[in-house]
CSV table of C-alpha atoms and ligand atoms in Angstrom, one decimal:
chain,number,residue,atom,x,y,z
N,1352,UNK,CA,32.0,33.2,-12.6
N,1353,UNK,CA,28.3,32.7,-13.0
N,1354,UNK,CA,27.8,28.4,-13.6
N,1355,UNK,CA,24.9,26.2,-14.0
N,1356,UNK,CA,24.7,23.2,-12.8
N,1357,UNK,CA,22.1,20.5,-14.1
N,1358,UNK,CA,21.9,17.7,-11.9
N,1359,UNK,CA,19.6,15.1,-11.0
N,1360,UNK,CA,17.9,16.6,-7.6
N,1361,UNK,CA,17.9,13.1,-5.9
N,1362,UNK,CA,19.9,11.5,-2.8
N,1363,UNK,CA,22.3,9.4,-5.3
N,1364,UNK,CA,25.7,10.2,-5.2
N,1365,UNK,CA,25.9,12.6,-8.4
N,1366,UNK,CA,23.3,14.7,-7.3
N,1367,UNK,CA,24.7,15.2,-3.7
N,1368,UNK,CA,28.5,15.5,-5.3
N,1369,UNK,CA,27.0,18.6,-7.6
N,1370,UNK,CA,24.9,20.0,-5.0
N,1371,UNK,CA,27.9,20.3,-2.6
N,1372,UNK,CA,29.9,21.6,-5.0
N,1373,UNK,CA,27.5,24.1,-5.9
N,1374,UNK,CA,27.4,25.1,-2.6
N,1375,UNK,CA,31.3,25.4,-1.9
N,1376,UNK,CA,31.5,27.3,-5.2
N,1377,UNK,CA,29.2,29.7,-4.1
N,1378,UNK,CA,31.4,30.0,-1.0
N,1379,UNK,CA,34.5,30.8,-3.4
N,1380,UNK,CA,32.8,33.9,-4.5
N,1381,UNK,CA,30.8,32.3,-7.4
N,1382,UNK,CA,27.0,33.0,-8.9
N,1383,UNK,CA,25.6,29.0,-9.1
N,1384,UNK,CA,22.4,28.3,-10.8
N,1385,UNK,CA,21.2,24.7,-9.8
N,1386,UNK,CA,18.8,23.5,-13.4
N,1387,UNK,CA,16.6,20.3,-12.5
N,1388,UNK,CA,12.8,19.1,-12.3
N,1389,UNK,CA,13.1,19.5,-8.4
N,1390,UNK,CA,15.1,21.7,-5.9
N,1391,UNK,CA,18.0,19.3,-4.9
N,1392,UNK,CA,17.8,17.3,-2.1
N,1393,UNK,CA,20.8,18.4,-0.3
N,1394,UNK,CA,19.9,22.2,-1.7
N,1395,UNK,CA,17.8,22.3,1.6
N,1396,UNK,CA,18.9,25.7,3.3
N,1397,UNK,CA,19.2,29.3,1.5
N,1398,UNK,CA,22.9,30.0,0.4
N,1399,UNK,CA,24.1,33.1,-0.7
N,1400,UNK,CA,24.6,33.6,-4.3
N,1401,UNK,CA,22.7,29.9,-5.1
N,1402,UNK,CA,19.8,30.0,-7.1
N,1403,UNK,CA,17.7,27.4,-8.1
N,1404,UNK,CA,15.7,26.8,-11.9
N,1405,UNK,CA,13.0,24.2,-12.2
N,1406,UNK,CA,12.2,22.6,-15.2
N,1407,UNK,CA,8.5,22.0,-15.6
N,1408,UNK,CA,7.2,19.2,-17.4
N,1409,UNK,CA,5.1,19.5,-20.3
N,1410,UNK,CA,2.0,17.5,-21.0
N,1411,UNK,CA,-0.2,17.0,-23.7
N,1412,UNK,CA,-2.6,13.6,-24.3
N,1413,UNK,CA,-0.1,12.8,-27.5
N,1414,UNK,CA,2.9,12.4,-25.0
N,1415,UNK,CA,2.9,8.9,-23.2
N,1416,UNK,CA,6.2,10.7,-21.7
N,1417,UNK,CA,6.7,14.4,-21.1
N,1418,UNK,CA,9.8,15.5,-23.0
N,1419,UNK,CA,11.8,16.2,-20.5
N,1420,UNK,CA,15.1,16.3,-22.7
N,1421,UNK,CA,13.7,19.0,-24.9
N,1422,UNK,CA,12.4,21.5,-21.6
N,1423,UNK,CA,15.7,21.0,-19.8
N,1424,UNK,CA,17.3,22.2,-23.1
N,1425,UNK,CA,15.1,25.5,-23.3
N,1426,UNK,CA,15.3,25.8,-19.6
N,1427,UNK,CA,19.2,26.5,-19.9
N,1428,UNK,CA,18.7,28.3,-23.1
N,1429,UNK,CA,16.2,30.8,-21.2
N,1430,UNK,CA,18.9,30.7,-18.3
N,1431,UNK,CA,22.2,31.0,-19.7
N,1432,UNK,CA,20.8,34.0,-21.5
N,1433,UNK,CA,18.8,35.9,-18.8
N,1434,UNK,CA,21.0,35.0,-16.0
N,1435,UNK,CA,24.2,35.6,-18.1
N,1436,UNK,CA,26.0,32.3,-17.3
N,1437,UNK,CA,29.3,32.0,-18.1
N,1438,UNK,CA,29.7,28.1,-18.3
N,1439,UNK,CA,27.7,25.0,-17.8
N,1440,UNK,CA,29.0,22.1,-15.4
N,1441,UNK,CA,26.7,18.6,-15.8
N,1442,UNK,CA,26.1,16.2,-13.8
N,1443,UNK,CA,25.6,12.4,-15.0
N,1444,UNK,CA,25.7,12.0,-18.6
N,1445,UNK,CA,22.3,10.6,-19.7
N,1446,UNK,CA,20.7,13.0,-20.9
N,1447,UNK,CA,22.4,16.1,-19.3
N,1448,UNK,CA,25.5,15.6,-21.8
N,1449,UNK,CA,23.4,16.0,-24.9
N,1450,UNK,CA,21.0,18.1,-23.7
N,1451,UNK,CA,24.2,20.3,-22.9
N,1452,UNK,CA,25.0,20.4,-26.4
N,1453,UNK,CA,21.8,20.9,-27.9
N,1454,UNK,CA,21.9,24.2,-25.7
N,1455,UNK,CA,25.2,25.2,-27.0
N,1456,UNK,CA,24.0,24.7,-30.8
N,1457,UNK,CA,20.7,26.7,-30.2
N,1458,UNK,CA,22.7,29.7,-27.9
N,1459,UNK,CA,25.7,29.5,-31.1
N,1460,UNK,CA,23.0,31.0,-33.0
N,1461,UNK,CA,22.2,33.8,-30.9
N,1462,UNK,CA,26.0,34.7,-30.8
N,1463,UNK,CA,26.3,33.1,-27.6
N,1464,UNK,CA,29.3,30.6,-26.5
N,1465,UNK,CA,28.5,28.1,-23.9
N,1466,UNK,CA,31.4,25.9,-22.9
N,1467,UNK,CA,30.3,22.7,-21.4
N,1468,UNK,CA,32.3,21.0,-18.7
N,1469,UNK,CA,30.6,16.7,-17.9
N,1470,UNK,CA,31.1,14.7,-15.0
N,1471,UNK,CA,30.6,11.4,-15.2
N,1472,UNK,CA,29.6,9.6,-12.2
N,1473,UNK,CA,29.0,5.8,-12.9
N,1474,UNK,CA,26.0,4.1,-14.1
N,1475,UNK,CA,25.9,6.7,-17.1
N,1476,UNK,CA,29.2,5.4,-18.0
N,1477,UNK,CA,29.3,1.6,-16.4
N,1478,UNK,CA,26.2,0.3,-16.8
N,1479,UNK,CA,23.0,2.5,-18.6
N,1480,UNK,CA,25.3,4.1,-20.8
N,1481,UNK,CA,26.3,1.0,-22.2
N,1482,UNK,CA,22.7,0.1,-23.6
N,1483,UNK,CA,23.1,0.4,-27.0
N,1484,UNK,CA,20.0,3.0,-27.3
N,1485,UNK,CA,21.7,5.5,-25.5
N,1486,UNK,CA,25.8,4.5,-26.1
N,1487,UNK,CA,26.1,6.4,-29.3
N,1488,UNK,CA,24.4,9.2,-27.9
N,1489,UNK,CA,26.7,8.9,-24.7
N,1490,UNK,CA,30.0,8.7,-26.6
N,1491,UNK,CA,29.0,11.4,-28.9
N,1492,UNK,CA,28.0,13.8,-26.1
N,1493,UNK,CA,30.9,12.9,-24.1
N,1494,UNK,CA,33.2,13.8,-27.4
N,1495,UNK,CA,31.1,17.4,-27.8
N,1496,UNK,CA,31.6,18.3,-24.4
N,1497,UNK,CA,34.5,21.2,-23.8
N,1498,UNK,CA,35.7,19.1,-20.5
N,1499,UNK,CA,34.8,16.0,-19.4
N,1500,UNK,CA,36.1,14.6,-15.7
N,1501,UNK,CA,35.3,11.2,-14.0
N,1502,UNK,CA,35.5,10.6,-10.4
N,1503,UNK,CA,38.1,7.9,-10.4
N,1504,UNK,CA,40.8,6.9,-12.4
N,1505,UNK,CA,39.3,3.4,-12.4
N,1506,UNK,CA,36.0,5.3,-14.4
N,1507,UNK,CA,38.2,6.7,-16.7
N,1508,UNK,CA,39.8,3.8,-17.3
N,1509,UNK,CA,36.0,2.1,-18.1
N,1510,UNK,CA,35.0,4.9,-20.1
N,1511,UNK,CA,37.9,4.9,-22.4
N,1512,UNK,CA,37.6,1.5,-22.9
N,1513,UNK,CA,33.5,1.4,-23.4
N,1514,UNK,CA,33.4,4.1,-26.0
N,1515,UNK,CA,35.8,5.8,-28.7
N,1516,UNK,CA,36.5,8.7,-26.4
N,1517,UNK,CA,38.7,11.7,-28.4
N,1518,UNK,CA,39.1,14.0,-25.3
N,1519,UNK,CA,41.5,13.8,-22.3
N,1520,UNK,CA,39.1,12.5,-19.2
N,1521,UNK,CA,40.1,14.9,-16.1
N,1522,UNK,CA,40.1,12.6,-12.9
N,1523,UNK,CA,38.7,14.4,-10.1
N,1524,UNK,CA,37.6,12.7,-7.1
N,1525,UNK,CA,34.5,13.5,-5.3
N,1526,UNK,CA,35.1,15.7,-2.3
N,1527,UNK,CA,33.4,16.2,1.8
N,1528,UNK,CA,32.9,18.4,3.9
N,1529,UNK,CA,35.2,17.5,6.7
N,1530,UNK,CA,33.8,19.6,9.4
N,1531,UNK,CA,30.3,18.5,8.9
N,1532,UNK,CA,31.4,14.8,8.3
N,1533,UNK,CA,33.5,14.1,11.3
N,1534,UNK,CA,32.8,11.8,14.4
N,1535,UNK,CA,30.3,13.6,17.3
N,1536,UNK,CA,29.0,10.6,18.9
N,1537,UNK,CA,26.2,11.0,21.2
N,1538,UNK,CA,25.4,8.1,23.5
N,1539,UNK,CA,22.0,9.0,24.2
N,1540,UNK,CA,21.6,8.1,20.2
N,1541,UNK,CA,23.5,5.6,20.5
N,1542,UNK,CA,22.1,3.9,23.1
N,1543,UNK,CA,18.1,3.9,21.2
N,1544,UNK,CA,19.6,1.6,18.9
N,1545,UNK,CA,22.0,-0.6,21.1
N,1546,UNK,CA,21.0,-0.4,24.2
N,1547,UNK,CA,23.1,-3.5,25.6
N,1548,UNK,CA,26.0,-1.7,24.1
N,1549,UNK,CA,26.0,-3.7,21.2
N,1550,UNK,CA,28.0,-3.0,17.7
N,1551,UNK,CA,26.3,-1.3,15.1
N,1552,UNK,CA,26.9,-1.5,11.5
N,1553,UNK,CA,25.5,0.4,9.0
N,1554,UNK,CA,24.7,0.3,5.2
N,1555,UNK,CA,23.6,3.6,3.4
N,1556,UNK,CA,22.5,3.4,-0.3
N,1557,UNK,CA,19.6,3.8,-3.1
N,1558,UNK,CA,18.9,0.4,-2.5
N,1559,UNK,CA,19.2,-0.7,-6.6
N,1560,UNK,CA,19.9,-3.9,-7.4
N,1561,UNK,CA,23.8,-2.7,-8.4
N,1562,UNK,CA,24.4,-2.4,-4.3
N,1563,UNK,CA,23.7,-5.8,-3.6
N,1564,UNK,CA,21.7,-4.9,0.0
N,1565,UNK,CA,21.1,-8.5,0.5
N,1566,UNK,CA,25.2,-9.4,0.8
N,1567,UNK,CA,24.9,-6.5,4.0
N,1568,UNK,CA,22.2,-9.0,5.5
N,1569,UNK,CA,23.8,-11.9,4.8
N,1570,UNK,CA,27.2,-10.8,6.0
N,1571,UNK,CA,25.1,-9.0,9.1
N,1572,UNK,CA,23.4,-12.8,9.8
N,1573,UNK,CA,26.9,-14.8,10.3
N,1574,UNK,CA,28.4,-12.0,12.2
N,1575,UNK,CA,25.5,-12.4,14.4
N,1576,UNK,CA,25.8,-16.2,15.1
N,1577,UNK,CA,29.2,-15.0,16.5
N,1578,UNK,CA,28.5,-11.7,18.8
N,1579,UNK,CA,25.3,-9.4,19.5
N,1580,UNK,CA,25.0,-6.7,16.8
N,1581,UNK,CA,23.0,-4.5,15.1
N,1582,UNK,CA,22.4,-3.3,11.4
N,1583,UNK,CA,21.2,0.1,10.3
N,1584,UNK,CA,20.0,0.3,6.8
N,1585,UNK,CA,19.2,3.9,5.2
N,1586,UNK,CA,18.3,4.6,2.3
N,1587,UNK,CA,15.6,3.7,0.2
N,1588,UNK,CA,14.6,2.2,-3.5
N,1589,UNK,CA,13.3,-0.6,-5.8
N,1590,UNK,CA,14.8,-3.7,-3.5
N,1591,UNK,CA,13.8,-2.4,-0.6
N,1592,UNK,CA,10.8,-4.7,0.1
N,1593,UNK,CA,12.6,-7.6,-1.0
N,1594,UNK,CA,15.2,-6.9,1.7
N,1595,UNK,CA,12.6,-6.7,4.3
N,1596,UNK,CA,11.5,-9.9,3.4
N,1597,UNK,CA,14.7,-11.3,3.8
N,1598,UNK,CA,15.0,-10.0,6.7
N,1599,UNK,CA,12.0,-11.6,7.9
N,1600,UNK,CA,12.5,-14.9,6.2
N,1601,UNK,CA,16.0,-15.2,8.5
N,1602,UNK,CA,14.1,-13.6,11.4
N,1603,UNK,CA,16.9,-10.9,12.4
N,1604,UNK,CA,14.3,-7.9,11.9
N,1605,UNK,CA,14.6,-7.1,15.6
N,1606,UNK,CA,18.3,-6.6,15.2
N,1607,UNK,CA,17.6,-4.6,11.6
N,1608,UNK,CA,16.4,-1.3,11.7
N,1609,UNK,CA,15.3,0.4,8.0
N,1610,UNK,CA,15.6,4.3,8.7
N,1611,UNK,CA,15.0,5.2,5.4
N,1612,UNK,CA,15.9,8.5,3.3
N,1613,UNK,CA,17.9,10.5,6.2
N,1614,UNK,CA,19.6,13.9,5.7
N,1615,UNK,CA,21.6,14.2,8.8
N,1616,UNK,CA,23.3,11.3,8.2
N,1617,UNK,CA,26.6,12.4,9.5
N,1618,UNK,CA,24.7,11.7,13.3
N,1619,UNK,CA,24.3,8.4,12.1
N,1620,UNK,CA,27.4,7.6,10.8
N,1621,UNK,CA,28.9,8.7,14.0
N,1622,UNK,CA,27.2,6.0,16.3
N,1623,UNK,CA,28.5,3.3,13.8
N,1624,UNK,CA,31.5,0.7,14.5
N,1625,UNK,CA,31.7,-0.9,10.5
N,1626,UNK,CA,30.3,0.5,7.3
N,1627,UNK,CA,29.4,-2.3,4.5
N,1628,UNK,CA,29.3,-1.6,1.2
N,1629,UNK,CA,29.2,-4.4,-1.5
N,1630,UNK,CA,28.4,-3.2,-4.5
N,1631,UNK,CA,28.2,-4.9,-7.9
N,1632,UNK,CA,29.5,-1.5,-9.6
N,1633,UNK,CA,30.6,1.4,-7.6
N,1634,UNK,CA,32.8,4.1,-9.4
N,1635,UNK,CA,34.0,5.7,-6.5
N,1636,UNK,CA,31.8,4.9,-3.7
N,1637,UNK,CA,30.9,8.5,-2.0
N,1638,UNK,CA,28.6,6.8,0.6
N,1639,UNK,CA,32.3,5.2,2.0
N,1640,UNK,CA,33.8,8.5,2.2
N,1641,UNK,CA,31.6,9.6,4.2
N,1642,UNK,CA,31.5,6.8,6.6
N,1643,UNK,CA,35.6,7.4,6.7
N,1644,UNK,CA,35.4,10.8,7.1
N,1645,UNK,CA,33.2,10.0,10.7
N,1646,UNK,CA,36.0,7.1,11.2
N,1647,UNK,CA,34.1,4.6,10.3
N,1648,UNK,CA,36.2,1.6,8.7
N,1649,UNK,CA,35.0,0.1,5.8
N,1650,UNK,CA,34.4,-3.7,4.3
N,1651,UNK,CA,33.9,-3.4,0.6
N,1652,UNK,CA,33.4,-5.2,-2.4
N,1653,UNK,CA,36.8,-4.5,-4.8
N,1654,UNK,CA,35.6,-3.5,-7.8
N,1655,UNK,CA,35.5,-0.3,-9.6
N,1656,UNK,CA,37.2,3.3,-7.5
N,1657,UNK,CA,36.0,1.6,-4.5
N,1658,UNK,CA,40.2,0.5,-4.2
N,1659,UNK,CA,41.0,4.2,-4.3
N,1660,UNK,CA,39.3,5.0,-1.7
N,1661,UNK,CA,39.1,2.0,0.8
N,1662,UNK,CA,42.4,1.0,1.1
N,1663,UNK,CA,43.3,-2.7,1.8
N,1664,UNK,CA,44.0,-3.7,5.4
N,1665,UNK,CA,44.3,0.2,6.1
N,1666,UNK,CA,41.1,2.2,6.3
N,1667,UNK,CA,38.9,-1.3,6.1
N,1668,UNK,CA,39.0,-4.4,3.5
N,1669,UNK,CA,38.1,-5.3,0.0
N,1670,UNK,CA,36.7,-8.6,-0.8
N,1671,UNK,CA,35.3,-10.1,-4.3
N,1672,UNK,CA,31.4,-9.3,-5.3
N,1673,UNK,CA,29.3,-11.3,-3.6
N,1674,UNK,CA,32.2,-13.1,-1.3
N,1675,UNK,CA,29.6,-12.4,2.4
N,1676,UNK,CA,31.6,-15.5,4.0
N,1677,UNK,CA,34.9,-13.3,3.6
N,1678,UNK,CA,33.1,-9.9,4.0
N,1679,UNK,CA,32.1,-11.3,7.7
N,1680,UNK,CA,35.5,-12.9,8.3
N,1681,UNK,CA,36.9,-9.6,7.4
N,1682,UNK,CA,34.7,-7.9,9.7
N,1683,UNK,CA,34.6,-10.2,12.8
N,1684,UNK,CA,38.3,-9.3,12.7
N,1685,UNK,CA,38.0,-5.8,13.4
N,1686,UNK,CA,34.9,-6.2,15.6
N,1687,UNK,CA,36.3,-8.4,17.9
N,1688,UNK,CA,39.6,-6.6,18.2
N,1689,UNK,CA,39.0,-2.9,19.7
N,1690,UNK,CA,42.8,-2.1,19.1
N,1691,UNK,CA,42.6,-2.5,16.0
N,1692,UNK,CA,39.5,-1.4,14.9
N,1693,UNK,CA,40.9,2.2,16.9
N,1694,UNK,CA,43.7,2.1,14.0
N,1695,UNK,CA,41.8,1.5,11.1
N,1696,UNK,CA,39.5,4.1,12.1
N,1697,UNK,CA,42.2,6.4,12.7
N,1698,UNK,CA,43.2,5.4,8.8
N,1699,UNK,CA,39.4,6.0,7.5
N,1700,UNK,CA,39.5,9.4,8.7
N,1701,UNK,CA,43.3,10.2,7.9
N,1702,UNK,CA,42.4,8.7,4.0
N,1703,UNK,CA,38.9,10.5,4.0
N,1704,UNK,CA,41.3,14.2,4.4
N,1705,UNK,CA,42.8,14.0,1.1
N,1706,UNK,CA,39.5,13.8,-0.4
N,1707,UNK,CA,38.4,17.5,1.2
N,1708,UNK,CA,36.2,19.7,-0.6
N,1709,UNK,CA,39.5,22.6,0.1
N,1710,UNK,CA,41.4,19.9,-2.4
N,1711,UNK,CA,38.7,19.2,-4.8
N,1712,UNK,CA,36.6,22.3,-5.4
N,1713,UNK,CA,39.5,24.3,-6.7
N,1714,UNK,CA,40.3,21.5,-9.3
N,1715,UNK,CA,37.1,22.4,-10.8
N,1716,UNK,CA,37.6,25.8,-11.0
N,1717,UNK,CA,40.6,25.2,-12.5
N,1718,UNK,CA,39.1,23.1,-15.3
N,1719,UNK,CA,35.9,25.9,-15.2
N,1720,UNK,CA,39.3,28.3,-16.2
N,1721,UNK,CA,40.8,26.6,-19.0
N,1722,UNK,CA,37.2,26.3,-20.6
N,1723,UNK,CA,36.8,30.1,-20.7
N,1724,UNK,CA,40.5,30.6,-21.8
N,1725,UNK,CA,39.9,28.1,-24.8
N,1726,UNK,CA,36.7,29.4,-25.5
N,1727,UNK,CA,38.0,33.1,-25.6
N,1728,UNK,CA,40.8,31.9,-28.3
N,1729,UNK,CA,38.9,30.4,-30.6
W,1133,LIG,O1,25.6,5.8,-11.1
W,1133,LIG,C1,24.6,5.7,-10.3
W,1133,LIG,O2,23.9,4.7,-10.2
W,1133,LIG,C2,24.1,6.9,-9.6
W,1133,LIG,C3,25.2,7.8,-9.0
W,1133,LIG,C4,24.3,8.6,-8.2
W,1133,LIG,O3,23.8,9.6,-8.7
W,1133,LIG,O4,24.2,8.1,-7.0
W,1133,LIG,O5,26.2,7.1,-8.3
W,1133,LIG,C5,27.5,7.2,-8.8
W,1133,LIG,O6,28.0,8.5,-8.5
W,1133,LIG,C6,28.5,8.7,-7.2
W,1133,LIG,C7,29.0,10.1,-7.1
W,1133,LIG,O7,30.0,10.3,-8.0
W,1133,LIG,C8,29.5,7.6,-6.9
W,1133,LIG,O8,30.0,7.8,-5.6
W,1133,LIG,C9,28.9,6.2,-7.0
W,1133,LIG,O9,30.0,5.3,-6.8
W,1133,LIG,C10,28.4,6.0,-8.4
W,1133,LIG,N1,27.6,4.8,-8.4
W,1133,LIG,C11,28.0,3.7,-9.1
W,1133,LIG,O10,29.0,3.7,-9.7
W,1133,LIG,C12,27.1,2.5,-8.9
């Protein structure tokens, strides 16, 4: 099959989730044409039989904002036509949904059927979505679309109680790579950061407001009055000065270390003893999965997939948003007991299998099938 796939080219979690997949298609014996305003982040190595479109911007003095919307739509146009594509799989719904079908409507009248499969990852469903100057655009889009899957039942759930939703929402979780995300600890690495053999703990994320970075400090600080420990934050975004201040507010920045945007973050991962992540909204969490897959338990907030994945007293614990005095209880438990911090990150990894990419990716191209099937029918 030839696919495009519009995505947004950052770090977040959607535009890592259709980058990989991209990839792995590509490895199936696919033709995958990647359609965004920048190569993808992950996208950072030539693959066979991947191919990658950028949308310019276009500016003119009468635009206070280039209409981005309206060149990603005559960017697939020009694509699916030239390139031959046989489908189109989007990433995040806002505005790739509707832009999606604005492209089917113009290519209907060149004789050309598009069939559009969404994926909705989270904030485009949870939290943006929801503002009413983009819901009816959402749902709409969302209702246009020829499939639509969600990464965890708990964001289906959301969306079909948010909007009037007439179509049957396809879970599919996100996926890893399993060879790439496993454990190789190196204690030379290791060392650099504790070098009195200290724990580490580490908190990966786009630092918005919706992660709550600040919980991961506070919970760091009382684990700190108890034992010597050290924090790895990576990642970057809008809080992150804020954090920093905190940091030096409760004077721990010796024991803190910001390492910023990272891409081999599975080395990371692999010198860490607890993963934190207490998010406000997390759909599924892929940042935790990947922490599992390098057996990393995990202490999360309970809200959202974040249950699906994590799993209670298994593979780490779930506490309440914003609960940091149970969050640190949780993890002094596991920190101070090396037994049984060994099984639960036996668990992570164990739990982190079902959720390989050998699972997942043909689940899409099984939903990729049925498209083309309907389409030809009618
Ligand atoms: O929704 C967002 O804020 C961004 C999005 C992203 O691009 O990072 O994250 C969402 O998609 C990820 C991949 O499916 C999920 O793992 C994240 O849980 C989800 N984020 C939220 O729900 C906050």
């Amino acid at each position: 099959m030839k696919i495009g796939i519009v995505c947004y080219p950052t770090y977040g979690g959607s535009g890592v989730l259709a980058t990989e997949l991209g990839i792995g298609l590509a490895s199936h014996g696919h033709q995958i044409h990647f359609i965004s305003y920048r190569r993808p982040a992950r996208l950072n190595s030539y693959y066979k039989d991947v191919y990658f479109h950028e949308v310019s911007s276009f500016k003119y003095p009468l635009f206070e904002h280039a209409p981005y919307d309206s060149s990603l739509t005559s960017k697939i146009v020009d694509v699916v036509q030239h390139e031959n594509l046989d489908l189109l799989h989007v990433h995040y719904a806002i505005p790739h949904a509707a832009v999606a079908y604005m492209a089917k409507e113009i290519l209907k009248t060149k004789g050309i059927n598009l069939p559009v499969v969404t994926t909705l990852h989270g904030t485009d469903i949870t939290l943006v979505g929801q503002d009413q100057s983009l819901a009816s655009v959402v749902e709409f889009s969302i209702n246009k679309s020829d499939a639509v899957t969600s990464v965890s039942d708990s964001l289906r759930k959301q969306t079909e109680s948010y909007f009037n939703i007439e179509k049957d929402l396809a879970v599919i979780y996100n996926f890893i790579d399993l060879d790439r995300f496993s454990r190789k600890t190196n204690w030379d690495f290791r060392k650099a950061f504790a070098p009195n053999g200290e724990k580490i703990i580490v908190h990966t994320s786009n630092f918005r407001k919706v992660k709550r970075v600040e919980d991961v400090v506070h919970v760091f600080r009382k684990l700190r009055q108890q034992m010597n420990l050290k924090l790895l934050l990576i990642g970057d975004g809008p809080e992150r000065q804020t954090i920093e201040e905190l940091c030096r507010k409760h004077c721990v920045c010796e024991d803190i270390h910001f390492l910023g945007k990272q891409d081999a973050i599975e080395e990371i991962l692999s010198l860490a003893d607890l993963f934190i992540l207490p998010s406000e909204n997390e759909s599924f969490g892929l940042s935790a999965l990947e922490a599992m897959a390098c057996q990393v338990p995990v202490i999360s907030s309970n809200i959202g997939g974040l249950p699906e994945v994590n799993i209670e007293g298994e593979t780490g614990f779930l506490c309440d948003v914003g609960d940091v005095d149970k969050m640190a209880n949780k993890a002094l438990l596991l920190l101070e007991n090396e037994e049984l911090l060994s099984t639960f990150r036996k668990n992570a990894r164990t739990k982190a299998l079902e959720f390989s990419k050998e699972n997942i990716i043909p689940q899409y191209e099984q939903i990729y099938q049925s498209c083309l099937i309907t389409s030809d029918v009618s």
